[in-house]
Structures are given as C-alpha cells and as structure tokens.
C-alpha cells in the first residue's frame, strides 16, 4: 500500500502514466487489423463470446481466427427454444453462411455500424444458415457468465445489475432516451456506491475495521465488474470508487484533479476507442462537473435539484453533438426518476434476485417506471432540436457552461444565450433537396425558408425502422422540427412502409395520398388529403405540381410531382410505367434539370420518349444494394447512357444533396 500511495502522490508517475497511455494507444490503434476472412469464405469456427436473443433471431459473437458477429433467424418457436437449450457462452461452434464486410452508412448522420464494430475489433459479419456445436464450454469464466445469464431472466434486473437492456421493450428504451433519463440505466459510479453501501451496512454489524471492510468490498466489486464486462462508465465507476476510497482511508495528499486524470488515462489504456463513445463523455464530463461544482451541506431535495440541473447543463454539448436535441423537462423528470431508481428500483433489483418471491411487486414498480416514461415521452414542449455544426461550437458550449458554473457572470450567460439563439435558427438560412438513401425504396426531402416537404418515407428493413435509424436522425441533424407536407406517391411498402412510425414520432402537418384505392397502411394514416391532378403546393421557394390521374393499377396511379424552383426544376415519377410517362408528356409541356428515375430503375419505367423529350441534366436512382428485383435494370441504364443522361444511384452515392442556388450535387459516400 505504501508503494501505491507513493505512486498516486507523485507527479513523476503521472507523467509516466500519460506517456504509457499515448504509447499503448498508438500500438493498438495504428497497426492494420488482423483480418483472416474474406467475402469468399462461408465458414467460421470459434467460441461464442456474446449472444443477444430476440423474438425471432439471435446475434452472436464468435471468436475464431478473428472475431465475427453473426445473425441467425429462427424459423419456429421450437427452433429458438432448442437453440437456448443447446448452446451456451464459451461453446465451440461451426457456423456456415454468407460472410460480408459491414457497410458504411449511406447517410452521414446515420449510426455508423461499421465503425462501431471496428472499435470492437470486428471486421466481418456472417448471415448464418446453420450452426453446429463442436465442443461444450470448458472455460470457468464463461460458465459463470452463463449461469448468471440463465438465472437472471427479468429484463429490468438484467438491465440494472448486468447492464443488458436487450430484453426491455424498444418503445420503453426510446422513451428513456427521449426523456433524458437513460443514464440511470448505465452501470456507473452510482451503482457501485449503492452496492458498496449495502455491503458496508451488512459489515457494520461486525467488529471489522474500515480498512478491512474495504478490502472485502473491492474484490467483490472487481469480480462483479469482470462478470458484467467493461464499458467506459463501468471503468470510471469502479476506478472512482477505488481511488477515492484509498484517498479517504489512507488520508492521501492527492488532489481530485489528479485522481480524475489517473482514471481517464487508465480508461484509455484499457480501450483507446472509448474516447469515440458518447458514454465516455457523458460519464466523465457530468461526473467531473458534479465533483467540482456541487455545493455541499444542502438538504436532500436541494441537492437533488442542483445535481439534476448541473447534469443537464453539462450534458447539453454532448447531447447536441450526438443526438441534435435537448429536453429541458429532463431536469424535472430526474427529480422523480433519480430517487425512484437509486433508492427503490436498484436496491430492490438485488433483493428480488436473492428473494424471487418479491418479483411480482418488483414488476409492478418497474411497470410504473416504464409506463410513466412512455407517457412523458409524448410531451414534446420541452424538446429543442438544433442542427449539426462544427465540433468547435460544441466545445465553446462546454467552455461557456463551465465558466457560468465557476463565475456566473452575466456577460458569459448572455454570450451562451446568443450562441443558442443563432444555433437554433441557423436552418432558416439553408435551402436544399436530399434524396435519402433508404435502401430499396424512395424518400426525398425538400427544405426552403423553414418549410419542409418529404416525398415518401421508404419502408422497413431487416435491421429496423428506416424512419428511426435514418430519416429522423437526418431531420434532427438539419434542425428540422416538423414536416409541413408529407407527400406519399403511392401505397407500396417501399414508399410508405414507415409513414405510421414517422408521424407517431415527428410532427407532420399535412399528409397527401395519391389517387386510387387505399390499402391497409394508408387507411391507418390520420387526416389525409388527396393529391388530385393539377394540385399545386408551395413549400418555401419550391412549388409542387401533381401531374398524374387515377388508374386501376397502384403503380400507374403514383403521384407524379413536377417541382419548380427559381434555379432548378425536377420531376419525381414514383413507380409509374412508360405508358403513363407518355400520357403525362402528351398532356403537359415542360423541361427539367433533374429526373428521379421511376420505379428504382426498373425496365418498365424511364422510357426513351421521356429521356429524349425532357433531356434531364442528371438522373437519380433510389435503390437498395443486392435487392431481389435486380434494380436498376441494365436496360434502363443503357437508355440513360444512349441519351447521354448522367446518373447517380444511392447504392454508390448514398444520400444525394442538391443545392438549388448553385445546382451543386453532394454525395454522402464521396
């Protein structure tokens, strides 16, 4: 212990630790990854190191020649049960399937799954077609994890004690994020503090000295950490507890700043990629802020209010950088949820684990947590959305907030409010069109003078909701707070499949459907209007003219919008075939700069007559990679080439942005 005291109190060792951190970071980050598989391979042999079982599929990480993440879809409920009975963590297995490299997202603001996996040293995915066990698990560590995993089945006990929220309803998880209380579910210093307090109370009935009690507690917490796995917040929590306990017990002459610096450096040594994760910044910035700026000797309620406010203020630049929004009401929500979770739910999670008879009561209390959060997430008055800007602006936010906490000068507060005002209203200076990469589907965004039109929403895809993971993050990153007009070209799922989810989560003022019969999805949409032929809709500097009439076939009846802007004209053709294109050309006379190619490049659309008559300067094809329809058709591409029509596809270009004023075209994948 004397050596540890010397290390902690010495500035020389801090400098050595800093140099070691830099060296280890370079060694781990700079070298090329150890990649053994290619997309030509179809087999992986290794041990199961992690698994997440959902309703109809399982995701597993397999440590073989390299670590690969695989997904297997269950055909029946019995097959799922058979998998759960047969396979455990640590088992050696052989899987067959299609190996592929994770894709870079087609929209820059979408979650970058490829980078996320690379930070975990995973460079390949495999779509599993068959699984075979080679050898049962013999590793004590995985046996322990598996026993715990199988014993703890309650989704909230699993979340609060193991940090695994995969079995909590998606709607509830979304509400916790929206309400700004998701930090209460991350295992952190608060959990270690509560756990250690409970153990100390048990040990207080003995005659053990304080130092002996902590010698018992620390190994228990380290074992607990080993079982739940390492994250930035967990490492920060255990190190803070460990270092501050030593400082207290041994009366070390060491500053809080030095202890915090040691914690940060050790965290980076363990995994340099933690500095790319939002949890790292939430955990450290908020914790450090509370350590330095939290006043002492206040009542519990006053302490709770001040800590909730400080945490909210310090989280502003992080929330704006990663999620483009803040929820002011989270200050109020935390006044209830912090004590409810810290003083009731978390301790009861431990008691219920030990005394399963308490589970019905525990479930009742967690249902209050869940239902109240879902209800509150529908209150939008406290949510403010800001556009994405340079990282420098977020750093300035943080500096100003810290200065206010330290000095509270009116000039600094005025400067912060001015920055917020300019940042909030920045979108009103922009004007653009975005053909959004939604895979095999259509979705096009128009924005001008603070007004927004969205043509189609795309459809759901295997990994989840297009609106949730692509469209809404994009809208928020642009500072768009509502959709003035949602124009749905026709009822096919690849055009309107995510419309219901979008209007439930985002403010949409007007919804226009095409002429013709309405399908089941369209009937569920509220307060819809019909886009009749010759309908005219102004959106900022854009004017939309609906050119098509009603037909018996759904594709034929697609709304066709001719879009006029002082500097640019476009034609959006939905899924209409060549015959309908010719009908429109016979009825209207116009020219265009940009053509949205019909039916994702199908041979049935975008005929020679259309191309030769309109002579677009650019054609854009919204289409998904490796789609089952083989879009775009080689025949369509041949027609585009023969008429000297340049074209872009969302497969190669990702989301495509057009700036009307300059007619500049920006590709997200370039």
PDB file of C-alpha atoms in Angstrom, residues 234-419:
ATOM      1  CA  UNK A 234     -18.217   0.974 -15.553  1.00  0.00           C
ATOM      2  CA  UNK A 235     -14.453   1.566 -15.601  1.00  0.00           C
ATOM      3  CA  UNK A 236     -14.961   5.151 -14.481  1.00  0.00           C
ATOM      4  CA  UNK A 237     -17.287   3.997 -11.699  1.00  0.00           C
ATOM      5  CA  UNK A 238     -15.002   1.290 -10.289  1.00  0.00           C
ATOM      6  CA  UNK A 239     -11.859   3.447 -10.557  1.00  0.00           C
ATOM      7  CA  UNK A 240     -13.509   6.457  -8.915  1.00  0.00           C
ATOM      8  CA  UNK A 241     -14.712   4.256  -6.076  1.00  0.00           C
ATOM      9  CA  UNK A 242     -11.334   2.542  -5.715  1.00  0.00           C
ATOM     10  CA  UNK A 243      -9.174   5.692  -5.858  1.00  0.00           C
ATOM     11  CA  UNK A 244     -11.403   7.926  -3.745  1.00  0.00           C
ATOM     12  CA  UNK A 245     -11.754   5.149  -1.152  1.00  0.00           C
ATOM     13  CA  UNK A 246      -7.951   4.867  -0.886  1.00  0.00           C
ATOM     14  CA  UNK A 247      -7.684   8.654  -0.602  1.00  0.00           C
ATOM     15  CA  UNK A 248     -10.215   8.664   2.231  1.00  0.00           C
ATOM     16  CA  UNK A 249      -8.919   5.616   4.121  1.00  0.00           C
ATOM     17  CA  UNK A 250      -5.225   6.474   3.950  1.00  0.00           C
ATOM     18  CA  UNK A 251      -5.599  10.279   4.085  1.00  0.00           C
ATOM     19  CA  UNK A 252      -3.634  10.742   0.897  1.00  0.00           C
ATOM     20  CA  UNK A 253      -2.480  14.219  -0.045  1.00  0.00           C
ATOM     21  CA  UNK A 254      -3.694  13.956  -3.626  1.00  0.00           C
ATOM     22  CA  UNK A 255      -5.960  16.345  -5.490  1.00  0.00           C
ATOM     23  CA  UNK A 256      -9.281  15.417  -7.087  1.00  0.00           C
ATOM     24  CA  UNK A 257      -7.827  16.603 -10.403  1.00  0.00           C
ATOM     25  CA  UNK A 258      -5.013  14.080 -10.235  1.00  0.00           C
ATOM     26  CA  UNK A 259      -7.383  11.218  -9.349  1.00  0.00           C
ATOM     27  CA  UNK A 260      -9.654  12.132 -12.230  1.00  0.00           C
ATOM     28  CA  UNK A 261      -6.691  12.324 -14.629  1.00  0.00           C
ATOM     29  CA  UNK A 262      -5.461   8.891 -13.473  1.00  0.00           C
ATOM     30  CA  UNK A 263      -8.960   7.465 -14.034  1.00  0.00           C
ATOM     31  CA  UNK A 264      -9.169   8.897 -17.558  1.00  0.00           C
ATOM     32  CA  UNK A 265      -5.711   7.628 -18.522  1.00  0.00           C
ATOM     33  CA  UNK A 266      -6.341   4.111 -17.194  1.00  0.00           C
ATOM     34  CA  UNK A 267      -9.685   4.005 -19.029  1.00  0.00           C
ATOM     35  CA  UNK A 268      -7.956   4.921 -22.300  1.00  0.00           C
ATOM     36  CA  UNK A 269      -5.218   2.334 -21.684  1.00  0.00           C
ATOM     37  CA  UNK A 270      -7.876  -0.370 -21.255  1.00  0.00           C
ATOM     38  CA  UNK A 271      -9.562   0.637 -24.520  1.00  0.00           C
ATOM     39  CA  UNK A 272      -8.468   3.704 -26.540  1.00  0.00           C
ATOM     40  CA  UNK A 273     -11.683   3.524 -28.563  1.00  0.00           C
ATOM     41  CA  UNK A 274     -13.737   4.555 -25.534  1.00  0.00           C
ATOM     42  CA  UNK A 275     -12.930   8.174 -26.444  1.00  0.00           C
ATOM     43  CA  UNK A 276     -15.164   7.783 -29.525  1.00  0.00           C
ATOM     44  CA  UNK A 277     -18.207   6.745 -27.465  1.00  0.00           C
ATOM     45  CA  UNK A 278     -20.911   9.034 -26.134  1.00  0.00           C
ATOM     46  CA  UNK A 279     -20.953   7.112 -22.813  1.00  0.00           C
ATOM     47  CA  UNK A 280     -17.338   8.153 -22.179  1.00  0.00           C
ATOM     48  CA  UNK A 281     -18.166  11.862 -22.393  1.00  0.00           C
ATOM     49  CA  UNK A 282     -21.458  11.652 -20.507  1.00  0.00           C
ATOM     50  CA  UNK A 283     -19.815   9.653 -17.749  1.00  0.00           C
ATOM     51  CA  UNK A 284     -16.686  11.730 -17.276  1.00  0.00           C
ATOM     52  CA  UNK A 285     -17.886  15.267 -18.025  1.00  0.00           C
ATOM     53  CA  UNK A 286     -21.003  15.027 -15.855  1.00  0.00           C
ATOM     54  CA  UNK A 287     -19.194  13.207 -13.020  1.00  0.00           C
ATOM     55  CA  UNK A 288     -16.290  15.659 -13.024  1.00  0.00           C
ATOM     56  CA  UNK A 289     -18.688  18.604 -13.135  1.00  0.00           C
ATOM     57  CA  UNK A 290     -20.621  17.303 -10.145  1.00  0.00           C
ATOM     58  CA  UNK A 291     -17.391  16.694  -8.204  1.00  0.00           C
ATOM     59  CA  UNK A 292     -16.167  20.259  -8.754  1.00  0.00           C
ATOM     60  CA  UNK A 293     -19.349  22.325  -8.805  1.00  0.00           C
ATOM     61  CA  UNK A 294     -21.777  20.529  -6.493  1.00  0.00           C
ATOM     62  CA  UNK A 295     -22.284  22.645  -3.333  1.00  0.00           C
ATOM     63  CA  UNK A 296     -22.136  20.822  -0.002  1.00  0.00           C
ATOM     64  CA  UNK A 297     -24.290  20.693   3.111  1.00  0.00           C
ATOM     65  CA  UNK A 298     -27.654  21.135   1.394  1.00  0.00           C
ATOM     66  CA  UNK A 299     -30.889  19.297   2.050  1.00  0.00           C
ATOM     67  CA  UNK A 300     -31.579  16.180   0.016  1.00  0.00           C
ATOM     68  CA  UNK A 301     -34.204  17.869  -2.169  1.00  0.00           C
ATOM     69  CA  UNK A 302     -31.998  20.883  -2.841  1.00  0.00           C
ATOM     70  CA  UNK A 303     -29.021  18.623  -3.616  1.00  0.00           C
ATOM     71  CA  UNK A 304     -31.196  16.599  -5.992  1.00  0.00           C
ATOM     72  CA  UNK A 305     -32.418  19.734  -7.810  1.00  0.00           C
ATOM     73  CA  UNK A 306     -28.919  21.221  -8.112  1.00  0.00           C
ATOM     74  CA  UNK A 307     -27.337  17.951  -9.276  1.00  0.00           C
ATOM     75  CA  UNK A 308     -30.115  17.389 -11.834  1.00  0.00           C
ATOM     76  CA  UNK A 309     -29.653  20.934 -13.183  1.00  0.00           C
ATOM     77  CA  UNK A 310     -25.846  20.660 -13.289  1.00  0.00           C
ATOM     78  CA  UNK A 311     -26.035  17.285 -15.028  1.00  0.00           C
ATOM     79  CA  UNK A 312     -28.440  18.717 -17.617  1.00  0.00           C
ATOM     80  CA  UNK A 313     -26.270  21.785 -18.317  1.00  0.00           C
ATOM     81  CA  UNK A 314     -23.085  19.726 -18.649  1.00  0.00           C
ATOM     82  CA  UNK A 315     -24.822  17.258 -20.949  1.00  0.00           C
ATOM     83  CA  UNK A 316     -26.022  19.961 -23.379  1.00  0.00           C
ATOM     84  CA  UNK A 317     -22.968  19.970 -25.713  1.00  0.00           C
ATOM     85  CA  UNK A 318     -22.777  16.144 -25.675  1.00  0.00           C
ATOM     86  CA  UNK A 319     -26.490  15.693 -26.404  1.00  0.00           C
ATOM     87  CA  UNK A 320     -26.420  18.288 -29.166  1.00  0.00           C
ATOM     88  CA  UNK A 321     -23.330  16.755 -30.799  1.00  0.00           C
ATOM     89  CA  UNK A 322     -24.569  13.161 -30.772  1.00  0.00           C
ATOM     90  CA  UNK A 323     -28.376  13.465 -30.800  1.00  0.00           C
ATOM     91  CA  UNK A 324     -29.066  17.043 -32.037  1.00  0.00           C
ATOM     92  CA  UNK A 325     -31.625  17.734 -29.302  1.00  0.00           C
ATOM     93  CA  UNK A 326     -32.101  18.526 -25.627  1.00  0.00           C
ATOM     94  CA  UNK A 327     -35.110  18.018 -23.377  1.00  0.00           C
ATOM     95  CA  UNK A 328     -35.376  20.763 -20.763  1.00  0.00           C
ATOM     96  CA  UNK A 329     -38.044  18.798 -18.912  1.00  0.00           C
ATOM     97  CA  UNK A 330     -35.424  16.129 -18.139  1.00  0.00           C
ATOM     98  CA  UNK A 331     -34.400  18.320 -15.162  1.00  0.00           C
ATOM     99  CA  UNK A 332     -37.881  17.829 -13.707  1.00  0.00           C
ATOM    100  CA  UNK A 333     -38.110  14.176 -14.739  1.00  0.00           C
ATOM    101  CA  UNK A 334     -34.840  13.388 -12.983  1.00  0.00           C
ATOM    102  CA  UNK A 335     -36.186  14.804  -9.715  1.00  0.00           C
ATOM    103  CA  UNK A 336     -38.541  11.825  -9.661  1.00  0.00           C
ATOM    104  CA  UNK A 337     -36.587   9.137 -11.523  1.00  0.00           C
ATOM    105  CA  UNK A 338     -33.205   9.559  -9.775  1.00  0.00           C
ATOM    106  CA  UNK A 339     -34.517   8.734  -6.267  1.00  0.00           C
ATOM    107  CA  UNK A 340     -37.046   6.252  -7.654  1.00  0.00           C
ATOM    108  CA  UNK A 341     -34.335   4.222  -9.384  1.00  0.00           C
ATOM    109  CA  UNK A 342     -31.450   4.793  -6.960  1.00  0.00           C
ATOM    110  CA  UNK A 343     -33.391   4.332  -3.730  1.00  0.00           C
ATOM    111  CA  UNK A 344     -36.085   1.851  -4.775  1.00  0.00           C
ATOM    112  CA  UNK A 345     -35.598   0.032  -8.095  1.00  0.00           C
ATOM    113  CA  UNK A 346     -31.846  -0.675  -7.964  1.00  0.00           C
ATOM    114  CA  UNK A 347     -31.722  -1.927  -4.350  1.00  0.00           C
ATOM    115  CA  UNK A 348     -34.896  -3.923  -4.980  1.00  0.00           C
ATOM    116  CA  UNK A 349     -33.251  -5.459  -8.063  1.00  0.00           C
ATOM    117  CA  UNK A 350     -30.651  -7.025  -5.750  1.00  0.00           C
ATOM    118  CA  UNK A 351     -33.249  -8.119  -3.173  1.00  0.00           C
ATOM    119  CA  UNK A 352     -35.512  -9.628  -5.835  1.00  0.00           C
ATOM    120  CA  UNK A 353     -32.568 -11.551  -7.245  1.00  0.00           C
ATOM    121  CA  UNK A 354     -31.976 -13.022  -3.782  1.00  0.00           C
ATOM    122  CA  UNK A 355     -35.694 -13.382  -2.929  1.00  0.00           C
ATOM    123  CA  UNK A 356     -37.637 -14.238  -6.126  1.00  0.00           C
ATOM    124  CA  UNK A 357     -40.903 -14.074  -4.176  1.00  0.00           C
ATOM    125  CA  UNK A 358     -40.606 -10.265  -4.495  1.00  0.00           C
ATOM    126  CA  UNK A 359     -40.710 -10.351  -8.306  1.00  0.00           C
ATOM    127  CA  UNK A 360     -44.464  -9.547  -8.738  1.00  0.00           C
ATOM    128  CA  UNK A 361     -44.018  -6.438  -6.580  1.00  0.00           C
ATOM    129  CA  UNK A 362     -40.798  -5.576  -8.449  1.00  0.00           C
ATOM    130  CA  UNK A 363     -42.587  -5.954 -11.793  1.00  0.00           C
ATOM    131  CA  UNK A 364     -45.321  -3.608 -10.597  1.00  0.00           C
ATOM    132  CA  UNK A 365     -42.769  -0.931  -9.702  1.00  0.00           C
ATOM    133  CA  UNK A 366     -40.863  -1.279 -12.994  1.00  0.00           C
ATOM    134  CA  UNK A 367     -44.163  -1.079 -14.900  1.00  0.00           C
ATOM    135  CA  UNK A 368     -44.731   2.316 -13.232  1.00  0.00           C
ATOM    136  CA  UNK A 369     -41.257   3.333 -14.420  1.00  0.00           C
ATOM    137  CA  UNK A 370     -41.919   2.111 -17.943  1.00  0.00           C
ATOM    138  CA  UNK A 371     -45.463   3.376 -18.452  1.00  0.00           C
ATOM    139  CA  UNK A 372     -44.782   6.799 -16.953  1.00  0.00           C
ATOM    140  CA  UNK A 373     -41.715   7.264 -19.150  1.00  0.00           C
ATOM    141  CA  UNK A 374     -43.605   6.248 -22.311  1.00  0.00           C
ATOM    142  CA  UNK A 375     -46.368   8.700 -21.381  1.00  0.00           C
ATOM    143  CA  UNK A 376     -43.928  11.556 -20.728  1.00  0.00           C
ATOM    144  CA  UNK A 377     -42.039  10.886 -23.980  1.00  0.00           C
ATOM    145  CA  UNK A 378     -45.133  12.038 -25.874  1.00  0.00           C
ATOM    146  CA  UNK A 379     -44.796  15.513 -24.319  1.00  0.00           C
ATOM    147  CA  UNK A 380     -42.779  17.466 -26.875  1.00  0.00           C
ATOM    148  CA  UNK A 381     -42.920  21.006 -25.451  1.00  0.00           C
ATOM    149  CA  UNK A 382     -39.546  20.705 -23.703  1.00  0.00           C
ATOM    150  CA  UNK A 383     -37.675  19.214 -26.662  1.00  0.00           C
ATOM    151  CA  UNK A 384     -35.497  21.558 -28.738  1.00  0.00           C
ATOM    152  CA  UNK A 385     -33.777  20.378 -31.909  1.00  0.00           C
ATOM    153  CA  UNK A 386     -30.554  22.001 -33.137  1.00  0.00           C
ATOM    154  CA  UNK A 387     -28.710  21.432 -36.440  1.00  0.00           C
ATOM    155  CA  UNK A 388     -25.335  19.731 -36.559  1.00  0.00           C
ATOM    156  CA  UNK A 389     -22.446  22.225 -36.638  1.00  0.00           C
ATOM    157  CA  UNK A 390     -18.667  22.177 -36.302  1.00  0.00           C
ATOM    158  CA  UNK A 391     -17.298  20.392 -33.217  1.00  0.00           C
ATOM    159  CA  UNK A 392     -15.685  23.714 -32.254  1.00  0.00           C
ATOM    160  CA  UNK A 393     -19.137  25.114 -31.440  1.00  0.00           C
ATOM    161  CA  UNK A 394     -19.855  22.272 -29.000  1.00  0.00           C
ATOM    162  CA  UNK A 395     -16.518  22.865 -27.278  1.00  0.00           C
ATOM    163  CA  UNK A 396     -17.428  26.550 -26.947  1.00  0.00           C
ATOM    164  CA  UNK A 397     -20.757  25.476 -25.407  1.00  0.00           C
ATOM    165  CA  UNK A 398     -18.915  23.406 -22.797  1.00  0.00           C
ATOM    166  CA  UNK A 399     -16.411  26.187 -22.009  1.00  0.00           C
ATOM    167  CA  UNK A 400     -19.187  28.767 -21.566  1.00  0.00           C
ATOM    168  CA  UNK A 401     -21.206  26.429 -19.322  1.00  0.00           C
ATOM    169  CA  UNK A 402     -18.154  25.751 -17.123  1.00  0.00           C
ATOM    170  CA  UNK A 403     -17.408  29.486 -16.901  1.00  0.00           C
ATOM    171  CA  UNK A 404     -21.008  30.128 -15.839  1.00  0.00           C
ATOM    172  CA  UNK A 405     -20.720  27.478 -13.119  1.00  0.00           C
ATOM    173  CA  UNK A 406     -17.466  28.998 -11.893  1.00  0.00           C
ATOM    174  CA  UNK A 407     -18.174  32.725 -12.167  1.00  0.00           C
ATOM    175  CA  UNK A 408     -21.834  33.126 -13.142  1.00  0.00           C
ATOM    176  CA  UNK A 409     -21.037  36.369 -14.967  1.00  0.00           C
ATOM    177  CA  UNK A 410     -23.929  37.958 -16.835  1.00  0.00           C
ATOM    178  CA  UNK A 411     -21.774  38.554 -19.920  1.00  0.00           C
ATOM    179  CA  UNK A 412     -20.980  34.842 -20.204  1.00  0.00           C
ATOM    180  CA  UNK A 413     -24.667  33.936 -19.783  1.00  0.00           C
ATOM    181  CA  UNK A 414     -25.583  36.475 -22.461  1.00  0.00           C
ATOM    182  CA  UNK A 415     -22.964  35.012 -24.798  1.00  0.00           C
ATOM    183  CA  UNK A 416     -24.297  31.486 -24.231  1.00  0.00           C
ATOM    184  CA  UNK A 417     -27.889  32.569 -24.901  1.00  0.00           C
ATOM    185  CA  UNK A 418     -26.775  34.362 -28.079  1.00  0.00           C
ATOM    186  CA  UNK A 419     -24.961  31.232 -29.266  1.00  0.00           C
TER     187      UNK A 419
END
